[in-house]
Amino acid sequence: MMRLPLFEFRAPRTLDEAARILDGQGPNTMPLAGGTDLLPNMKRRQQVPRTLMSLRYVEGLNQVQWSDSASRLGACLTLTDVAEDPRFRNGMTALSQAAALVATPHIRNMATLGGNLCLDTRCNYYDQNYEWRKAIDFCLKKDGTICWVAPGSRKCVAVSSTDTAPALIALGARVRLVSRSGEREVTLSELYNNDGINYIRRRPDEILVEVLLDSLHGWKSSYWKLRRRGSFDFPVLSVAAAARLSRQAVVEDARIVVGSAASRPLVADGASKFLLGRSLNSETIAEAAGLAARIAKPLDNTDFDMTWRKRVTAEFVTYALRELRGDDMHVERGSLTRHSFE
Amino acid sequence: MPIQKDSPERPAKDSPASAGEFRVIGVPRRRVDARAKVTGQTRFADDIFLPRIAHCKLLRSPHPHARIRKIDTSRALAHPGVYLVLTGKDLPIEYGILPVSQDEQALCLDHVRHVGDPIAAVIAREELTAFEALDLIDVDYEILATISDPEEALATPEPRIHEYGEEGNIHKRVALEFGDVEKSFAEADEIFEDIFFYQGSTHLPIEQHAAVAIKDPEGKLTIWSSTQTPHYLHRALAKVLQMPPAHIRVSATPNGGGFGGKSDPFNHEIVVAKAALLLDRPVKICLTREEVFYCHRGRHPVLMKFKTGVKKDGAITGMHLQTLIDGGGYGSYGVASTFYTGALQTTTYHIPRYRFEGCRTFTNKPPCGPKRGHGTVQPRFGQEVQLDKIAEKLKIDPADLRLRIVESPNTVTANYLRLSTVNLSECIRRVVKTSDWKEKFRKLPEGRGVGLACSAYLTGAGLAIYWNKMPQSGVQLKLDRGGGVAIFCGATEIGQGSDDVLAGIVAEVLGIDTFDIRLFTGDTDLGPVDLGSYSSRVTIMAGNAALQAAERARELLAEAVAIRLEVPKERLRFAEKSVFDSAAPEKRVPFHEAVCLAEARFGTIGTVGSYTPPKSPALYKGGGVGPSPTYSYTAAVIEVAVNPLTGWITVPKIWIAHDIGRPLNPPLVRGQVEGSVYMGLGEALMEEQEFRRLPKKLSHALVHKFPSMLEYKSPTSLDMPEVVTELVEEPDPRGPFGAKEVGQGPLLPIMPAVANAVYDAIGVRIDEVPITPEKIVKALAEKRAGRDPRYGPSHFPHVDWPEALRVPPPWEGGDGNAVNDVPRHSKPRPEKEKVLSS
Amino acid sequence: MITLPVASQKTSHVRMTLNGEQVDVSFAPYKTLLEVLREDLGHTGTKHGCELGECGACAVLLDGKPVLSCLVLGVECDSRNVLTVEGLGLEGTLHPLQDAFADLGAAQCGYCTPAILVTAKSLLDQHPHATRDQIRAALSGVLCRCTGYLQIFEAVESAMVKIAQQNGSAR
């Protein structure tokens, strides 16, 4: 049986108390929410924090506040909470779809929205037991000096594998971070770096407490995920698209995000801008898909062949845009996800 | 078609036990161990907790190939909570499943052969302590060159991974020829040559291997282990620990899945046994998932080349098969696996002349061995895909082609396998009908397709792993005055329902309920030897032994009851927990009274039964692999949908028909069929035991690419298609109540049927397993470029094959011996030369 | 890799409701619920196949919801309600799911069975008339390597009918 390393356990009841615990501790103290990412990493000795600070008992972190102008989603909402709540449909469909496709029903009952946004980057050379990593003399991300994916690289290329981040970036979300020294709001797309080690701009003393969304009135959104099986697997490519369409189906605003193709979700600005003022027809969709796919740079560190992942990116963007246009994508979605959407 | 008839020994209908209708056999029943399983009370090895128990962890090699210069364990031993540290010098004696490859040490003494090879063991009060103390063992290695695959092994004779074998890093080379194959090609209208690759895969039982050992109160050793083969573990322990076998008790706990992965004696079992003896306290080990991947013994990656000659009508004139096998770091069952890659080609379709050459190499990877379908799965893939190509070229429907060439029952094949019942034609007809094949094949819209494939599998290997003249399975029965019946047998419950097979057969014969029976199985102290749960042998071998023991008990009871009821004993029937006069059913005694009557007359009632498979006509060297009392047959049709842009493939539905002989407990049989389909589909589409060689300039590392449940892709409930299962029933005279195997055979047609369906869907051949979207897209690109619309290997490397043993087939006057070898007849062969089966 | 013991927490203690019964248990503070159940509470019905959340074999119901006990800290289980396979049956009788699994070949080796049973119970508690697709999806977090799942689906459906009949006759 794989065992956790020893750690000190803290269970603050208030956000203030939690912020005080993290203050000045650096990465040695880590917040624990659902545990589905951190605990396996600890068992594999990828992350060995000396103190775990549970967010379970901190009040107010699993609330949803709705209003016409904006919504606030608590970071400790479970992914099941998000996936099963019908209020997360329509404009927020991409978020609902992304949450529903994370891992397994059991994991979604545990894993939190905030945890999925902070998910450690993943790599076939890194997500391995201590003994395995010893056999490759470790890697750049943890305890080693070489990135085995790209041995010439000075930068870690571990992959952003969160499902909800691409969806929420497409929805224009911001997040609120709280620390002892204060709090700040960050546009979600600004939360990430394209660096497998320093992939997130959350400081170790900050707690991601909520996700903020402006009104999505008039918006439609869609999330598509590539993985081998119908459950368990992390995305190895994902596309989130959101658009506001006029009555004549002309794109008034759009955001396309490609996930799991770099160390951060990639915002396909070129493709989004191209669509502005155009209607979604086969030609414009194909052009936008090509533009969006151009930015995907998958490498050989996940499931599936990297050239194939690159190759199908345009297809996935096409699926997402066709769904926004109102095409019945039932068959494609069922075939890819193996879920039935009756 | 020339056929050598062979009269069945005993028609099933004449079996006294099968007279009249059955009350247990063939009736859907709750299996005897079901309650334990659904209440979580089944005690798996890791569920055993004992007072004073200590925990063991193994230090494993981080290097794929190295010499151990020095090991210093002093820091680990000094660590608080650590009781004992063992190294290779504590357990130096070599062992292995086959007598011809005793090449493993429980802890490597001076040579490590793959990442994960165990070097030292730490035994501590807490598992966490043992794990952490592994880092305190200092090992000084001398790195040796890494050998990654068979081609590299052929090209790199030094350094040798083992000091035995054929030469260099070639473990085993075999060549057999049954009739002049070149001549058969000259007689053919068309000749087909194809190269296929079958990727390795692993068993992935959900239960990780675990073992608990104690020095029992008498000072003897008892070990509970999740093993499929307690008898072979018993032998290995006696050898390595140098203890009298009588002082060792091996108890196979119910396995949480086996599939062949728990069939070897394992280093961790030997280590905890040694530690328990030294510490005189219980010692437990439960492997992590990563370690299970290092135990492996899974499907060998095989490169194969098929050359087949056919007449215009589809009749095969001859076949030449070559296989190049990646064995990994140890022998395991590999010699048998090598022969198995060439053994069963002749069992499905008539092949009058056949040549087989196989070569297994050592590489610096975890050892391969027997996984469901052992060694026959890979060439079956090639054979069935090639047949699809043949059918297309000859413009014959692939189902019709197969029906024309199906081998006849009661035949001795070109390589001297004696077939009993063969209902492959009926299997094909059933799936053709249920799948609506004729309306679908080559008629579905672009992107949709159907494929068909067939297979055969052994119902128990004809020979034991080690040469002996004793039965392969034994059963003892004890009948007590209360009407209880106890079955004692070495057979091992790995989920397949072996306990239920024993109970069902005994209950049927004695006319009692399966739940009136108590089972003592898988325990070397309690029951007579059964060789283990492998090669689909338990139903036929332990089943026949149980049948014999039960019939003997019934005979005793019948004699005593006949006197009491004053009726001829031939008229007595055993049913409804009673013994009664079939002519006057009101004349009866309850079963428990029948036991008392018999005990009063004969003394304590206990009977035995045993089973030895019939002698095989294959007398040539190597003929020990392939013979079986009888073979099961399967046909499958699979429908696929393939996206022509992405290559994304889905399988909506599968139709499968299996020639079972007779199902002893139908839901269990169906479960074996569907479980095989499931595992086959995983292999067909996504499962890979894949390795990563780091850039040679920077590293010597060769690691399993993803030794985890997450990245080794076992299909989920969402990935499982609808399956229509049909059982073809013709009781086989050799099976108990006519039963044949079902645990492995239905896996075999799945992979080729998927490949054939992909071709029907989008016109590309994927001559490789697994069949993935990436490969489909590459093949589609070839097609668009006007090249061969195919993805697969194009080259079979040069192997120095030995001179083939030439064995004329039966219809060319052969007697089962090789003409260029000493006649072997039925003289007992010395152990060293014996080719061993599994 | 040696991790240093934390002096302040040699043992942890929680009180929880296990299968309807209040239990107090002390355990090493690094342990997950899985380890606490199996090693400190003697409830070995809950199994494990990876301890990393990749197989589902350790599923239990925590406050009624299926979760993976290998990824729940024991110290986070204070005051919570845990249901394992040992708590499925009532007063010596099997739960309809257990009966159906036993009769219809849904348990082969039996190793994933406890996890699948509690997961199915949770599904049927929420959806007494679950469709095949809902069953498929609900069970997609537990790998079964033996059955190919189909007999499991059928057993869940059969139990569902039986439960509905029981509830109907109870009214």
Tab-separated table of N, CA, C and O in Angstrom, chain B residues 552-628:
chain	number	residue	atom	x	y	z
B	552	ARG	N	-17.316	-42.363	-7.095
B	552	ARG	CA	-16.878	-43.417	-6.170
B	552	ARG	C	-17.654	-43.344	-4.858
B	552	ARG	O	-18.010	-44.371	-4.275
B	553	ALA	N	-17.901	-42.131	-4.395
B	553	ALA	CA	-18.668	-41.984	-3.158
B	553	ALA	C	-20.099	-42.442	-3.375
B	553	ALA	O	-20.686	-43.134	-2.529
B	554	ARG	N	-20.632	-42.070	-4.512
B	554	ARG	CA	-22.003	-42.469	-4.793
B	554	ARG	C	-22.129	-43.994	-4.858
B	554	ARG	O	-23.110	-44.573	-4.408
B	555	GLU	N	-21.103	-44.610	-5.404
B	555	GLU	CA	-21.094	-46.071	-5.498
B	555	GLU	C	-21.205	-46.693	-4.104
B	555	GLU	O	-21.989	-47.622	-3.876
B	556	LEU	N	-20.435	-46.156	-3.161
B	556	LEU	CA	-20.473	-46.688	-1.789
B	556	LEU	C	-21.858	-46.474	-1.175
B	556	LEU	O	-22.423	-47.369	-0.546
B	557	LEU	N	-22.356	-45.260	-1.365
B	557	LEU	CA	-23.667	-44.954	-0.786
B	557	LEU	C	-24.749	-45.821	-1.439
B	557	LEU	O	-25.644	-46.350	-0.763
B	558	ALA	N	-24.643	-45.986	-2.739
B	558	ALA	CA	-25.654	-46.749	-3.471
B	558	ALA	C	-25.672	-48.197	-2.982
B	558	ALA	O	-26.743	-48.789	-2.794
B	559	GLU	N	-24.506	-48.715	-2.754
B	559	GLU	CA	-24.439	-50.117	-2.321
B	559	GLU	C	-25.134	-50.277	-0.970
B	559	GLU	O	-25.928	-51.195	-0.764
B	560	ALA	N	-24.849	-49.351	-0.070
B	560	ALA	CA	-25.453	-49.444	1.258
B	560	ALA	C	-26.956	-49.186	1.214
B	560	ALA	O	-27.742	-49.881	1.859
B	561	VAL	N	-27.372	-48.214	0.414
B	561	VAL	CA	-28.796	-47.878	0.333
B	561	VAL	C	-29.563	-48.997	-0.372
B	561	VAL	O	-30.699	-49.328	0.006
B	562	ALA	N	-28.944	-49.611	-1.347
B	562	ALA	CA	-29.596	-50.698	-2.085
B	562	ALA	C	-29.996	-51.819	-1.133
B	562	ALA	O	-31.088	-52.396	-1.227
B	563	ILE	N	-29.120	-52.094	-0.205
B	563	ILE	CA	-29.412	-53.162	0.761
B	563	ILE	C	-30.570	-52.732	1.653
B	563	ILE	O	-31.523	-53.472	1.869
B	564	ARG	N	-30.510	-51.480	2.147
B	564	ARG	CA	-31.564	-51.007	3.031
B	564	ARG	C	-32.927	-50.978	2.312
B	564	ARG	O	-33.929	-51.434	2.847
B	565	LEU	N	-32.960	-50.462	1.077
B	565	LEU	CA	-34.240	-50.327	0.376
B	565	LEU	C	-34.633	-51.591	-0.378
B	565	LEU	O	-35.727	-51.667	-0.946
B	566	GLU	N	-33.677	-52.494	-0.427
B	566	GLU	CA	-33.896	-53.764	-1.142
B	566	GLU	C	-34.284	-53.514	-2.601
B	566	GLU	O	-35.300	-54.001	-3.096
B	567	VAL	N	-33.495	-52.663	-3.240
B	567	VAL	CA	-33.655	-52.465	-4.688
B	567	VAL	C	-32.273	-52.589	-5.312
B	567	VAL	O	-31.263	-52.348	-4.648
B	568	PRO	N	-32.228	-52.976	-6.586
B	568	PRO	CA	-30.912	-53.055	-7.237
B	568	PRO	C	-30.263	-51.670	-7.262
B	568	PRO	O	-30.953	-50.679	-7.519
B	569	LYS	N	-29.002	-51.611	-6.996
B	569	LYS	CA	-28.378	-50.287	-6.857
B	569	LYS	C	-28.386	-49.502	-8.168
B	569	LYS	O	-28.350	-48.292	-8.175
B	570	GLU	N	-28.471	-50.233	-9.310
B	570	GLU	CA	-28.526	-49.537	-10.597
B	570	GLU	C	-29.792	-48.686	-10.708
B	570	GLU	O	-29.850	-47.765	-11.514
B	571	ARG	N	-30.797	-49.024	-9.942
B	571	ARG	CA	-32.062	-48.292	-10.033
B	571	ARG	C	-32.091	-47.046	-9.149
B	571	ARG	O	-33.039	-46.251	-9.214
B	572	LEU	N	-31.080	-46.908	-8.344
B	572	LEU	CA	-31.096	-45.787	-7.397
B	572	LEU	C	-30.757	-44.471	-8.091
B	572	LEU	O	-29.903	-44.420	-8.972
B	573	ARG	N	-31.451	-43.430	-7.668
B	573	ARG	CA	-31.115	-42.088	-8.157
B	573	ARG	C	-30.735	-41.220	-6.971
B	573	ARG	O	-31.258	-41.396	-5.860
B	574	PHE	N	-29.834	-40.292	-7.243
B	574	PHE	CA	-29.398	-39.331	-6.216
B	574	PHE	C	-29.889	-37.956	-6.629
B	574	PHE	O	-29.425	-37.403	-7.628
B	575	ALA	N	-30.857	-37.439	-5.903
B	575	ALA	CA	-31.365	-36.096	-6.215
B	575	ALA	C	-32.167	-35.596	-5.027
B	575	ALA	O	-32.579	-36.391	-4.163
B	576	GLU	N	-32.400	-34.302	-4.993
B	576	GLU	CA	-33.231	-33.690	-3.953
B	576	GLU	C	-32.746	-34.048	-2.549
B	576	GLU	O	-33.551	-34.264	-1.643
B	577	LYS	N	-31.447	-34.190	-2.401
B	577	LYS	CA	-30.840	-34.546	-1.112
B	577	LYS	C	-31.342	-35.885	-0.606
B	577	LYS	O	-31.479	-36.086	0.613
B	578	SER	N	-31.666	-36.754	-1.545
B	578	SER	CA	-32.142	-38.084	-1.170
B	578	SER	C	-31.555	-39.107	-2.131
B	578	SER	O	-31.069	-38.767	-3.211
B	579	VAL	N	-31.663	-40.362	-1.708
B	579	VAL	CA	-31.340	-41.460	-2.599
B	579	VAL	C	-32.623	-42.281	-2.715
B	579	VAL	O	-33.199	-42.666	-1.687
B	580	PHE	N	-33.094	-42.489	-3.942
B	580	PHE	CA	-34.394	-43.140	-4.083
B	580	PHE	C	-34.419	-44.090	-5.269
B	580	PHE	O	-33.568	-44.054	-6.168
B	581	ASP	N	-35.425	-44.927	-5.226
B	581	ASP	CA	-35.637	-45.908	-6.292
B	581	ASP	C	-36.281	-45.182	-7.471
B	581	ASP	O	-37.374	-44.628	-7.342
B	582	SER	N	-35.610	-45.204	-8.598
B	582	SER	CA	-36.145	-44.450	-9.730
B	582	SER	C	-37.466	-45.062	-10.212
B	582	SER	O	-38.287	-44.371	-10.805
B	583	ALA	N	-37.674	-46.332	-9.918
B	583	ALA	CA	-38.918	-46.971	-10.325
B	583	ALA	C	-40.036	-46.664	-9.327
B	583	ALA	O	-41.215	-46.678	-9.678
B	584	ALA	N	-39.655	-46.410	-8.073
B	584	ALA	CA	-40.651	-46.112	-7.045
B	584	ALA	C	-40.102	-45.027	-6.142
B	584	ALA	O	-39.555	-45.297	-5.069
B	585	PRO	N	-40.213	-43.789	-6.614
B	585	PRO	CA	-39.508	-42.691	-5.931
B	585	PRO	C	-39.883	-42.516	-4.469
B	585	PRO	O	-39.145	-41.890	-3.708
B	586	GLU	N	-40.990	-43.066	-4.040
B	586	GLU	CA	-41.331	-42.919	-2.621
B	586	GLU	C	-40.418	-43.781	-1.760
B	586	GLU	O	-40.293	-43.553	-0.554
B	587	LYS	N	-39.789	-44.769	-2.366
B	587	LYS	CA	-38.811	-45.569	-1.607
B	587	LYS	C	-37.503	-44.802	-1.586
B	587	LYS	O	-36.795	-44.728	-2.585
B	588	ARG	N	-37.189	-44.182	-0.468
B	588	ARG	CA	-36.029	-43.299	-0.448
B	588	ARG	C	-35.454	-43.168	0.944
B	588	ARG	O	-36.121	-43.453	1.940
B	589	VAL	N	-34.199	-42.758	1.005
B	589	VAL	CA	-33.612	-42.353	2.285
B	589	VAL	C	-32.998	-40.968	2.075
B	589	VAL	O	-32.518	-40.666	0.985
B	590	PRO	N	-33.060	-40.135	3.101
B	590	PRO	CA	-32.390	-38.841	2.982
B	590	PRO	C	-30.884	-39.050	2.786
B	590	PRO	O	-30.326	-40.071	3.233
B	591	PHE	N	-30.261	-38.049	2.162
B	591	PHE	CA	-28.843	-38.194	1.839
B	591	PHE	C	-27.995	-38.471	3.075
B	591	PHE	O	-27.133	-39.350	3.069
B	592	HIS	N	-28.272	-37.757	4.170
B	592	HIS	CA	-27.402	-37.938	5.348
B	592	HIS	C	-27.552	-39.360	5.893
B	592	HIS	O	-26.609	-39.939	6.411
B	593	GLU	N	-28.752	-39.938	5.732
B	593	GLU	CA	-28.928	-41.305	6.206
B	593	GLU	C	-28.169	-42.275	5.294
B	593	GLU	O	-27.612	-43.274	5.755
B	594	ALA	N	-28.147	-41.943	4.013
B	594	ALA	CA	-27.387	-42.775	3.083
B	594	ALA	C	-25.917	-42.803	3.478
B	594	ALA	O	-25.260	-43.849	3.428
B	595	VAL	N	-25.422	-41.637	3.909
B	595	VAL	CA	-24.015	-41.590	4.343
B	595	VAL	C	-23.835	-42.478	5.573
B	595	VAL	O	-22.866	-43.248	5.677
B	596	CYS	N	-24.773	-42.400	6.505
B	596	CYS	CA	-24.660	-43.207	7.726
B	596	CYS	C	-24.691	-44.708	7.390
B	596	CYS	O	-23.917	-45.496	7.941
B	597	LEU	N	-25.569	-45.065	6.482
B	597	LEU	CA	-25.650	-46.481	6.083
B	597	LEU	C	-24.320	-46.928	5.484
B	597	LEU	O	-23.811	-48.013	5.783
B	598	ALA	N	-23.773	-46.073	4.656
B	598	ALA	CA	-22.514	-46.437	4.013
B	598	ALA	C	-21.379	-46.486	5.033
B	598	ALA	O	-20.523	-47.387	4.991
B	599	GLU	N	-21.413	-45.547	5.967
B	599	GLU	CA	-20.339	-45.521	6.956
B	599	GLU	C	-20.423	-46.764	7.846
B	599	GLU	O	-19.399	-47.346	8.210
B	600	ALA	N	-21.652	-47.164	8.170
B	600	ALA	CA	-21.829	-48.359	8.990
B	600	ALA	C	-21.291	-49.584	8.253
B	600	ALA	O	-20.725	-50.497	8.858
B	601	ARG	N	-21.435	-49.561	6.959
B	601	ARG	CA	-21.045	-50.740	6.195
B	601	ARG	C	-19.558	-50.738	5.830
B	601	ARG	O	-18.883	-51.762	5.905
B	602	PHE	N	-19.042	-49.556	5.460
B	602	PHE	CA	-17.676	-49.518	4.909
B	602	PHE	C	-16.672	-48.795	5.797
B	602	PHE	O	-15.502	-48.729	5.489
B	603	GLY	N	-17.142	-48.239	6.913
B	603	GLY	CA	-16.247	-47.390	7.696
B	603	GLY	C	-16.299	-45.966	7.157
B	603	GLY	O	-17.117	-45.644	6.289
B	604	THR	N	-15.447	-45.097	7.675
B	604	THR	CA	-15.452	-43.681	7.314
B	604	THR	C	-15.474	-43.509	5.803
B	604	THR	O	-14.711	-44.163	5.086
B	605	ILE	N	-16.351	-42.637	5.348
B	605	ILE	CA	-16.503	-42.474	3.901
B	605	ILE	C	-15.631	-41.320	3.402
B	605	ILE	O	-15.857	-40.155	3.710
B	606	GLY	N	-14.645	-41.703	2.658
B	606	GLY	CA	-13.819	-40.720	1.973
B	606	GLY	C	-13.411	-41.326	0.645
B	606	GLY	O	-13.084	-42.520	0.573
B	607	THR	N	-13.476	-40.554	-0.390
B	607	THR	CA	-13.054	-41.092	-1.689
B	607	THR	C	-12.094	-40.117	-2.347
B	607	THR	O	-11.981	-38.955	-1.939
B	608	VAL	N	-11.408	-40.617	-3.342
B	608	VAL	CA	-10.479	-39.767	-4.082
B	608	VAL	C	-10.769	-39.881	-5.566
B	608	VAL	O	-11.345	-40.872	-6.023
B	609	GLY	N	-10.374	-38.883	-6.278
B	609	GLY	CA	-10.442	-38.932	-7.731
B	609	GLY	C	-9.228	-38.206	-8.273
B	609	GLY	O	-8.645	-37.361	-7.600
B	610	SER	N	-8.829	-38.587	-9.454
B	610	SER	CA	-7.695	-37.868	-10.034
B	610	SER	C	-7.852	-37.838	-11.544
B	610	SER	O	-8.651	-38.574	-12.113
B	611	TYR	N	-7.070	-36.986	-12.156
B	611	TYR	CA	-7.178	-36.834	-13.604
B	611	TYR	C	-5.800	-36.691	-14.228
B	611	TYR	O	-4.969	-35.908	-13.772
B	612	THR	N	-5.607	-37.487	-15.265
B	612	THR	CA	-4.393	-37.381	-16.081
B	612	THR	C	-4.848	-37.229	-17.525
B	612	THR	O	-5.666	-38.019	-17.989
B	613	PRO	N	-4.386	-36.208	-18.211
B	613	PRO	CA	-4.826	-36.032	-19.601
B	613	PRO	C	-4.373	-37.201	-20.474
B	613	PRO	O	-3.376	-37.872	-20.161
B	614	PRO	N	-5.108	-37.429	-21.562
B	614	PRO	CA	-4.691	-38.510	-22.474
B	614	PRO	C	-3.318	-38.238	-23.071
B	614	PRO	O	-2.903	-37.088	-23.196
B	615	LYS	N	-2.640	-39.302	-23.422
B	615	LYS	CA	-1.312	-39.145	-24.041
B	615	LYS	C	-1.436	-38.481	-25.399
B	615	LYS	O	-2.356	-38.758	-26.158
B	616	SER	N	-0.499	-37.645	-25.694
B	616	SER	CA	-0.534	-36.940	-26.969
B	616	SER	C	0.207	-37.721	-28.026
B	616	SER	O	1.230	-38.352	-27.752
B	617	PRO	N	-0.289	-37.693	-29.270
B	617	PRO	CA	0.464	-38.335	-30.355
B	617	PRO	C	1.682	-37.527	-30.806
B	617	PRO	O	2.443	-37.995	-31.647
B	618	ALA	N	1.866	-36.328	-30.260
B	618	ALA	CA	3.007	-35.496	-30.656
B	618	ALA	C	4.237	-35.959	-29.885
B	618	ALA	O	4.416	-35.608	-28.722
B	619	LEU	N	5.067	-36.763	-30.531
B	619	LEU	CA	6.215	-37.340	-29.821
B	619	LEU	C	7.494	-36.538	-30.036
B	619	LEU	O	8.471	-36.718	-29.336
B	620	TYR	N	7.489	-35.651	-31.014
B	620	TYR	CA	8.690	-34.891	-31.344
B	620	TYR	C	9.051	-33.921	-30.221
B	620	TYR	O	8.191	-33.551	-29.404
B	621	LYS	N	10.313	-33.527	-30.207
B	621	LYS	CA	10.784	-32.561	-29.210
B	621	LYS	C	10.080	-31.218	-29.446
B	621	LYS	O	10.174	-30.659	-30.534
B	622	GLY	N	9.413	-30.754	-28.440
B	622	GLY	CA	8.606	-29.542	-28.617
B	622	GLY	C	7.133	-29.870	-28.698
B	622	GLY	O	6.285	-28.987	-28.598
B	623	GLY	N	6.837	-31.157	-28.857
B	623	GLY	CA	5.433	-31.575	-28.980
B	623	GLY	C	4.675	-31.526	-27.667
B	623	GLY	O	3.476	-31.798	-27.631
B	624	GLY	N	5.373	-31.168	-26.604
B	624	GLY	CA	4.704	-31.076	-25.308
B	624	GLY	C	3.853	-29.833	-25.175
B	624	GLY	O	3.019	-29.741	-24.272
B	625	VAL	N	4.078	-28.862	-26.048
B	625	VAL	CA	3.312	-27.619	-25.962
B	625	VAL	C	2.245	-27.613	-27.046
B	625	VAL	O	2.572	-27.715	-28.225
B	626	GLY	N	1.014	-27.511	-26.643
B	626	GLY	CA	-0.080	-27.491	-27.614
B	626	GLY	C	-1.110	-28.574	-27.352
B	626	GLY	O	-2.302	-28.322	-27.484
B	627	PRO	N	-0.667	-29.813	-26.986
B	627	PRO	CA	-1.669	-30.849	-26.737
B	627	PRO	C	-2.595	-30.486	-25.583
B	627	PRO	O	-2.176	-29.876	-24.604
B	628	SER	N	-3.840	-30.869	-25.742
B	628	SER	CA	-4.842	-30.631	-24.710
B	628	SER	C	-5.899	-31.707	-24.870
B	628	SER	O	-6.099	-32.212	-25.976
